[in-house]
Coordinates of C-alpha atoms in Angstrom, one line a residue:
M1 CA 73.7 94.9 115.8
K2 CA 75.6 92.5 118.0
A3 CA 77.3 93.6 121.3
A4 CA 78.7 92.2 124.4
R5 CA 76.6 93.0 127.3
V6 CA 77.0 93.3 131.0
I7 CA 73.8 92.9 132.8
A8 CA 75.0 92.7 136.3
Y9 CA 78.5 93.5 137.9
G10 CA 80.5 90.2 138.1
P11 CA 83.1 88.0 136.4
V12 CA 83.7 87.9 132.6
E13 CA 81.9 84.5 132.3
N14 CA 78.7 86.6 132.9
L15 CA 79.2 88.6 129.5
R16 CA 76.7 87.8 126.9
V17 CA 76.6 88.7 123.3
Q18 CA 73.1 90.0 122.4
E19 CA 71.3 92.0 119.7
V20 CA 71.0 95.8 120.4
D21 CA 69.8 98.7 118.6
D22 CA 72.1 100.5 116.2
P23 CA 73.7 103.6 117.4
V24 CA 72.8 107.0 115.8
A25 CA 75.1 109.8 115.4
G26 CA 74.1 112.9 117.2
P27 CA 75.4 116.4 116.8
G28 CA 79.2 116.3 116.8
E29 CA 79.2 112.5 116.8
V30 CA 80.2 109.8 114.3
V31 CA 79.2 106.3 114.1
V32 CA 82.0 103.8 113.3
E33 CA 81.7 100.4 112.0
I34 CA 84.2 98.7 114.2
A35 CA 86.7 96.3 112.6
A36 CA 88.7 95.6 115.8
A37 CA 88.5 96.4 119.5
A38 CA 91.3 96.1 122.1
V39 CA 91.0 94.4 125.4
N40 CA 92.4 96.5 128.5
Y41 CA 92.7 95.4 132.2
P42 CA 90.3 98.4 133.1
D43 CA 87.5 96.6 131.1
L44 CA 87.7 93.9 133.7
L45 CA 87.2 96.5 136.6
I46 CA 84.3 98.1 134.9
M47 CA 82.6 94.8 134.5
N48 CA 82.9 93.8 138.1
G49 CA 82.1 97.3 139.5
G50 CA 85.7 98.1 140.7
Y51 CA 86.5 100.9 138.4
Q52 CA 86.6 104.5 139.7
V53 CA 83.4 105.4 137.8
R54 CA 80.3 103.3 137.3
W55 CA 77.9 103.6 134.3
P56 CA 74.2 102.5 134.5
L57 CA 73.5 98.7 133.6
P58 CA 73.4 97.1 131.1
L59 CA 76.5 98.3 129.4
T60 CA 78.7 97.3 126.7
P61 CA 82.4 97.3 127.9
G62 CA 85.5 98.0 125.7
S63 CA 87.3 101.4 125.4
E64 CA 89.5 101.1 122.2
F65 CA 88.4 100.5 118.6
A66 CA 89.3 101.0 115.0
G67 CA 87.2 100.7 111.8
T68 CA 85.5 103.0 109.2
V69 CA 83.2 105.8 109.4
R70 CA 79.7 104.8 108.8
E71 CA 77.8 108.0 109.4
A72 CA 78.8 111.5 110.4
G73 CA 76.2 113.5 112.5
P74 CA 75.3 117.1 112.4
G75 CA 78.2 119.6 112.7
V76 CA 80.8 117.1 111.9
T77 CA 83.5 118.3 109.4
G78 CA 86.6 116.6 108.1
L79 CA 85.3 113.1 108.2
A80 CA 83.2 111.0 105.8
A81 CA 81.9 107.5 105.2
G82 CA 84.6 105.2 104.6
D83 CA 87.4 106.9 106.3
R84 CA 89.7 104.8 108.3
V85 CA 89.8 105.9 112.0
A86 CA 90.6 104.8 115.4
G87 CA 89.4 106.1 118.7
T88 CA 88.5 105.7 122.4
A89 CA 85.5 105.8 124.6
A90 CA 84.8 105.0 128.1
I91 CA 82.6 102.1 127.1
G92 CA 80.9 100.6 124.2
A93 CA 83.7 99.2 121.8
F94 CA 82.9 95.4 122.2
A95 CA 80.3 95.9 119.5
E96 CA 79.9 95.9 115.8
R97 CA 79.3 99.8 115.8
I98 CA 79.7 102.8 118.2
A99 CA 78.9 106.3 118.2
V100 CA 81.5 108.6 119.6
R101 CA 82.5 112.4 119.6
A102 CA 84.2 113.2 116.4
G103 CA 87.2 114.4 118.6
A104 CA 87.7 111.0 120.0
L105 CA 88.9 109.8 116.6
W106 CA 92.3 109.8 114.8
P107 CA 93.2 108.8 111.3
V108 CA 94.6 105.4 110.8
P109 CA 97.4 105.2 108.2
A110 CA 96.7 102.9 105.0
D111 CA 99.7 100.7 106.0
A112 CA 98.3 100.0 109.5
D113 CA 96.3 97.1 110.5
F114 CA 93.1 97.9 112.2
A115 CA 94.1 95.7 115.1
E116 CA 97.3 97.6 115.6
A117 CA 95.4 100.8 115.5
A118 CA 92.8 99.6 118.0
A119 CA 95.4 98.3 120.5
F120 CA 97.7 101.4 120.3
R121 CA 96.4 104.7 122.0
V122 CA 95.6 103.8 125.6
T123 CA 98.5 101.4 126.4
Y124 CA 101.1 103.4 124.4
L125 CA 99.9 106.7 125.7
T126 CA 99.9 105.4 129.2
A127 CA 103.5 104.1 128.6
Y128 CA 104.7 107.2 126.8
H129 CA 103.4 109.6 129.6
A130 CA 105.2 107.3 132.1
V131 CA 108.4 107.0 130.4
R132 CA 108.8 110.5 128.7
S133 CA 107.0 112.8 131.2
V134 CA 106.9 111.1 134.6
A135 CA 110.0 109.0 134.8
A136 CA 111.9 111.5 132.4
V137 CA 113.9 108.6 130.8
R138 CA 117.1 109.8 129.1
P139 CA 119.3 107.9 126.7
G140 CA 121.5 105.4 128.5
D141 CA 119.2 105.0 131.6
Q142 CA 118.9 101.6 133.0
V143 CA 115.1 100.9 132.8
V144 CA 113.4 98.0 134.5
V145 CA 109.8 97.1 133.4
L146 CA 107.9 94.7 135.6
G147 CA 105.1 92.7 134.0
A148 CA 106.9 93.6 130.7
A149 CA 104.8 91.2 128.5
G150 CA 101.5 92.6 129.2
G151 CA 99.9 95.4 127.3
V152 CA 101.3 98.5 129.3
G153 CA 104.4 96.6 130.2
L154 CA 105.4 95.7 126.5
A155 CA 104.6 99.2 125.3
A156 CA 106.8 100.6 128.1
V157 CA 109.6 98.3 126.9
E158 CA 109.3 99.5 123.3
V159 CA 108.8 103.4 124.2
A160 CA 111.9 103.2 126.6
A161 CA 114.1 101.5 123.9
V162 CA 112.9 104.1 121.3
L163 CA 114.0 106.8 123.7
G164 CA 117.4 105.4 124.1
A165 CA 117.3 103.7 127.4
R166 CA 118.9 100.2 128.2
V167 CA 115.8 98.0 129.1
V168 CA 115.5 95.1 131.5
A169 CA 112.2 93.2 131.1
A170 CA 110.9 91.3 134.0
I171 CA 108.7 88.4 132.9
S172 CA 107.7 85.0 134.0
T173 CA 108.0 82.6 131.1
P174 CA 110.6 82.0 128.1
A175 CA 107.9 82.8 125.7
K176 CA 107.3 86.3 127.3
A177 CA 111.1 86.8 127.3
A178 CA 111.4 86.1 123.6
I179 CA 108.7 88.6 122.8
C180 CA 110.2 91.3 124.9
R181 CA 113.8 90.9 123.4
E182 CA 112.1 91.0 119.9
R183 CA 110.5 94.4 120.9
G184 CA 113.5 96.0 122.2
A185 CA 114.6 94.6 125.6
H186 CA 118.3 94.3 126.1
E187 CA 118.0 91.8 129.0
T188 CA 115.2 89.8 130.7
I189 CA 114.7 88.5 134.2
D190 CA 112.4 85.6 134.9
Y191 CA 111.1 86.4 138.4
S192 CA 109.4 83.0 138.5
R193 CA 112.9 81.5 138.9
E194 CA 115.4 84.3 139.6
N195 CA 115.9 86.6 142.5
L196 CA 114.5 89.9 141.1
K197 CA 116.4 92.3 143.4
E198 CA 119.9 90.5 142.8
R199 CA 119.4 90.2 139.1
I200 CA 118.4 93.7 138.6
K201 CA 121.6 94.9 140.2
E202 CA 123.7 92.5 138.3
L203 CA 122.3 93.3 134.9
T204 CA 122.3 97.2 135.6
G205 CA 125.7 97.2 137.1
G206 CA 124.6 98.3 140.5
G207 CA 121.0 99.3 140.3
A208 CA 118.3 100.6 138.0
D209 CA 117.7 104.3 137.4
V210 CA 114.0 103.7 136.6
V211 CA 111.4 101.0 137.4
L212 CA 108.1 101.0 135.7
D213 CA 105.6 99.0 137.6
P214 CA 102.1 98.3 136.2
V215 CA 101.7 95.1 138.3
G216 CA 102.1 95.8 142.1
G217 CA 102.1 92.9 144.4
Q218 CA 105.1 91.0 145.7
Y219 CA 107.7 92.2 143.2
S220 CA 107.4 96.1 143.7
E221 CA 109.5 96.3 146.9
P222 CA 112.3 94.0 145.6
A223 CA 112.4 96.1 142.5
L224 CA 112.7 99.4 144.5
R225 CA 115.4 97.9 146.8
A226 CA 117.3 97.2 143.5
M227 CA 117.3 100.9 142.4
R228 CA 120.3 103.4 142.4
W229 CA 120.4 106.3 144.7
G230 CA 118.0 109.0 143.3
G231 CA 116.2 106.7 140.9
R232 CA 112.6 107.1 139.7
F233 CA 109.9 104.5 140.5
V234 CA 106.6 104.9 138.6
C235 CA 103.5 103.2 139.7
L236 CA 101.2 102.5 136.7
G237 CA 98.6 100.0 138.2
F238 CA 98.1 96.7 140.0
A239 CA 97.5 93.9 137.4
S240 CA 98.3 91.5 140.2
S241 CA 95.2 92.9 142.0
E242 CA 97.5 93.3 145.2
I243 CA 98.4 96.7 146.3
P244 CA 102.1 96.5 147.9
A245 CA 102.9 98.1 151.1
I246 CA 106.4 99.9 150.5
P247 CA 108.4 100.7 153.6
L248 CA 109.2 104.4 153.4
N249 CA 112.6 104.0 155.0
L250 CA 113.6 102.6 151.6
V251 CA 112.6 105.8 149.9
L252 CA 114.3 107.8 152.4
L253 CA 117.6 105.9 152.3
K254 CA 117.8 105.7 148.5
G255 CA 116.5 109.2 147.8
V256 CA 114.2 107.5 145.3
T257 CA 111.2 109.5 143.7
V258 CA 108.0 107.4 143.8
S259 CA 105.4 108.6 141.4
G260 CA 102.0 107.5 140.1
M261 CA 100.6 107.9 136.6
E262 CA 96.9 107.4 135.7
I263 CA 96.1 107.9 132.1
R264 CA 92.4 109.0 132.9
T265 CA 93.6 112.3 134.6
F266 CA 97.1 112.8 133.2
A267 CA 96.1 115.5 130.5
E268 CA 93.9 117.4 133.2
H269 CA 96.9 117.9 135.5
R270 CA 99.7 118.1 132.9
P271 CA 98.0 119.5 129.8
D272 CA 101.4 120.7 128.1
D273 CA 103.0 117.4 128.6
A274 CA 100.1 115.5 127.4
R275 CA 99.9 117.3 124.2
R276 CA 103.6 116.9 123.5
D277 CA 103.6 113.2 124.3
E278 CA 100.6 112.7 122.2
D279 CA 102.2 114.5 119.2
E280 CA 105.3 112.4 119.5
L281 CA 103.6 109.1 120.0
F282 CA 101.5 109.3 116.9
G283 CA 104.5 110.5 115.0
H284 CA 106.3 107.2 116.1
F285 CA 103.2 105.3 115.0
R286 CA 102.9 106.9 111.5
A287 CA 106.5 106.3 111.1
G288 CA 106.3 102.6 112.0
R289 CA 108.6 102.9 114.9
L290 CA 106.0 102.0 117.5
R291 CA 103.2 99.4 116.6
P292 CA 101.8 97.0 119.2
H293 CA 102.2 93.2 119.4
I294 CA 99.0 91.5 118.8
G295 CA 99.1 88.5 121.0
G296 CA 95.7 87.1 120.0
R297 CA 92.6 87.8 117.9
Y298 CA 89.2 86.7 119.1
A299 CA 85.7 86.8 117.5
L300 CA 83.1 88.9 119.3
R301 CA 81.5 85.6 120.6
E302 CA 84.9 84.8 122.2
V303 CA 85.1 88.2 124.0
A304 CA 84.9 86.5 127.6
D305 CA 87.8 84.2 126.6
A306 CA 89.9 87.2 125.8
L307 CA 89.0 89.1 129.0
A308 CA 89.9 85.9 131.0
A309 CA 93.3 85.7 129.4
V310 CA 94.0 89.3 130.5
R311 CA 92.7 88.5 133.9
D312 CA 94.7 85.5 134.3
R313 CA 98.0 87.2 132.9
R314 CA 98.1 84.8 130.0
A315 CA 98.2 87.4 127.4
I316 CA 101.3 88.6 125.7
G317 CA 101.1 92.2 124.3
K318 CA 97.5 93.1 123.4
L319 CA 94.5 91.1 122.7
V320 CA 91.9 92.2 120.2
I321 CA 88.3 91.3 119.3
T322 CA 87.8 91.3 115.6
M323 CA 84.4 91.8 114.1
N324 CA 85.0 90.3 110.6
A325 CA 83.3 87.0 111.9
R326 CA 80.0 88.9 112.7
T327 CA 79.2 86.4 115.4

């Protein structure tokens, strides 16, 4: 089979598509014929050696996928060849096939596109935990989302809107603003042209109740300065590659709660909330209330281009690698 391979840590341009051995399903495992795999920012960190965990090289990046069951290993029940599934793995999804634990898979409804299913779990579960459990968003809350046209950002816009919040999306282009409004944002701020702090205060009538920040960098502090007293600021990552230094006197004076949310360890520390959130989230998916915006589809041979688009913040919504081209 074909797979995208990282031979040495470095930039996306070093990625190569090569022939590798087909995976075999071990005990409790399933081999999935991948139809689509989603691109995520952590894939870039894994490739350049900047992620919290390192795997032996060479490796195949990619953590989200959807397709059909090809083979079920010993001890697997409830899954058979041809079943439509989606799943997650730490690495291995930018390939034509993958072997994973059966418990890492979930059923894909017949009315869902494989690309939608592949692009759903990681970003939407990150957004759902952040909005529902960490920020505790309530109907009527004024919620500002930074980097709102990216994968996690757009998911946060949609989740907050579904939960009844009034959403202000901070973006950098008119095209991104249009997508955010289409997906549930009530207002948008173009922080490439507008004063972020002043516009947040203006559009929220005095200050935001919640700020969701997957970007970091230069816009974190102005957004925090634009919050109401007692607001909730949630850090979700640093897509800008810049970790901001926040003056703690702002936190003190505003009575703001600053929290972090990292999908890899959330379930370990808050298992009850994690189970509730996942049940609710997949209920929204099955009902069609939450489905990801697919901003671009790439063939496997174009995987480096897709990763570069995420790295350079040119992506809107989620980008997926489709395997139907088989090249």
